[in-house]
Short mmCIF file of C-alpha atoms in Angstrom, two decimals:
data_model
loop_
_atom_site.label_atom_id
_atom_site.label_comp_id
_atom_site.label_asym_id
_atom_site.label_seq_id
_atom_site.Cartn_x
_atom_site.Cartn_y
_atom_site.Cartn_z
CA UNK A 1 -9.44 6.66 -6.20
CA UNK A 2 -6.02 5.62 -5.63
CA UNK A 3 -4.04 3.34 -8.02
CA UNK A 4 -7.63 2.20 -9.65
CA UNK A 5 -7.73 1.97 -13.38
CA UNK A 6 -4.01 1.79 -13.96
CA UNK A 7 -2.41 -0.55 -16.32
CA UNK A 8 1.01 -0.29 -14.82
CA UNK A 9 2.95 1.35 -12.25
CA UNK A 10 6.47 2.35 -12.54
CA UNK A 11 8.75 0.78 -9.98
CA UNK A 12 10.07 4.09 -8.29
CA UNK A 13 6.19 5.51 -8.00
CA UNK A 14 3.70 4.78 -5.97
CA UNK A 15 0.91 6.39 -4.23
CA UNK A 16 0.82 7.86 -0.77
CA UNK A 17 -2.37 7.73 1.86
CA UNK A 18 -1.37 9.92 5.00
CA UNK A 19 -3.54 9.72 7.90
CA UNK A 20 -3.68 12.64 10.78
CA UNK A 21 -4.76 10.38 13.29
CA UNK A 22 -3.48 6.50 13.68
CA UNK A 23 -4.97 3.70 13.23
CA UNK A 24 -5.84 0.41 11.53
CA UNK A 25 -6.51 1.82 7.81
CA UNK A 26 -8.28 -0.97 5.76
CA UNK A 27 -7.41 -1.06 2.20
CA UNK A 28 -9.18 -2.73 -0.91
CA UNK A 29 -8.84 -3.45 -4.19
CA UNK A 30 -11.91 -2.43 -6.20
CA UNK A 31 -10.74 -1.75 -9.68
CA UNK A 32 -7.54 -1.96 -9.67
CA UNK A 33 -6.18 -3.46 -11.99
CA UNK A 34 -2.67 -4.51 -11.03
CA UNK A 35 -0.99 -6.21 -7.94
CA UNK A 36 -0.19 -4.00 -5.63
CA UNK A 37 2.06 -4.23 -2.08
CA UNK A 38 0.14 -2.17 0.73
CA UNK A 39 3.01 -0.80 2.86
CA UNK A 40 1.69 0.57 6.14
CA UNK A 41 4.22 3.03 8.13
CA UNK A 42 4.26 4.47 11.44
CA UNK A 43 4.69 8.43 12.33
CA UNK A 44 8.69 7.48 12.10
CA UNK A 45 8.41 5.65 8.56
CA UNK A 46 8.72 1.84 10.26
CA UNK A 47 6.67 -0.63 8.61
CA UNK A 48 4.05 -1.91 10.69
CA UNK A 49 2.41 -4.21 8.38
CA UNK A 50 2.51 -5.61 4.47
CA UNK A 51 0.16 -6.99 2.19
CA UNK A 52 2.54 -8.14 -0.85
CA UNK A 53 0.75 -8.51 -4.41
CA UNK A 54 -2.82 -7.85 -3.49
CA UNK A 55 -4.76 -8.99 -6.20
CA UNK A 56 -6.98 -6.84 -8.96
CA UNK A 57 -10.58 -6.91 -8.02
CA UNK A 58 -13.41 -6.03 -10.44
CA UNK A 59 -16.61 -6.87 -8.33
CA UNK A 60 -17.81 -5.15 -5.26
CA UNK A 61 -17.43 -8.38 -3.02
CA UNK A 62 -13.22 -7.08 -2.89
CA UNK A 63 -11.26 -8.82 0.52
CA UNK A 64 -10.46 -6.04 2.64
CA UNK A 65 -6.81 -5.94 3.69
CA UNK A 66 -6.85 -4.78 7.16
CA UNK A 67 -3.45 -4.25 8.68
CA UNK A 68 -2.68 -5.66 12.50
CA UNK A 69 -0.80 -2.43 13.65
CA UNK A 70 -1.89 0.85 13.54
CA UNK A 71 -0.06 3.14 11.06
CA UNK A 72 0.16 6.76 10.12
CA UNK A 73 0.52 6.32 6.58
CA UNK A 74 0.24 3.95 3.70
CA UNK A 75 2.01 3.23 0.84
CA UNK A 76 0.80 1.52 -2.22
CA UNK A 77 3.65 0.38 -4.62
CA UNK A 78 3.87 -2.26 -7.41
CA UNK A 79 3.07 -5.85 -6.52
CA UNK A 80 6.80 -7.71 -5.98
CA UNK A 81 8.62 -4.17 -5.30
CA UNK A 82 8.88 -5.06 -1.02
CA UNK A 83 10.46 -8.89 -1.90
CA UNK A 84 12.30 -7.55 -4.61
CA UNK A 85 14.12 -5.03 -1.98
CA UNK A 86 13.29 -7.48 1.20
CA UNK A 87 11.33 -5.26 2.70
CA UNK A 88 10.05 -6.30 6.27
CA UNK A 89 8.35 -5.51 9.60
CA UNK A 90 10.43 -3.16 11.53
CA UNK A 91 12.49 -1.49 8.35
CA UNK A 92 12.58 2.55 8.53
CA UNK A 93 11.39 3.62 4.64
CA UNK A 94 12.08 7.21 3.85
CA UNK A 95 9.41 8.32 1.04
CA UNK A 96 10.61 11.06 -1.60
CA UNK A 97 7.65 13.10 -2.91
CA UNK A 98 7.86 14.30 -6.12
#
């Protein structure tokens, strides 16, 4: 389900899609409802690829955002948060469950 449904997002929250194996994880945005920045990270936490303020989609004709690097993990956050902190290819993120 991921973010879908949510009216907002607090700034230091976000959801977190970890993947055993690799690879070029596609992500869409079927109901959600808020722009989102899709953050994927390699097994060392580098970013590999960003999709900044993906847009809400309602139908079931949503773009996929497929990333051009494969990554271990990815990181959904609210739309704005990786220009807001200049977040960019090659940056090491360290991600604080909790």
């Amino acid at each position: 389900r991921g973010l879908m449904f949510r009216d907002s997002l607090d700034e230091r929250r976000g959801m977190l899609f970890p993947f055993e194996v690799p690879g070029r994880y596609s992500f869409w945005m079927k109901n959600v409802r808020i722009p989102l920045d899709i953050l994927w990270l390699d097994r060392g936490g580098r970013v590999v690829w960003i999709v900044e303020r993906a847009e809400p989609c309602g139908s079931d004709l949503c773009p996929m955002h497929v990333p051009q690097a494969d990554a271990s993990c990815v990181v959904e956050v609210i739309g704005g948060l990786a220009g807001k902190h200049r977040i960019a290819l090659g940056d090491v993120l360290s991600i604080h469950r909790g």
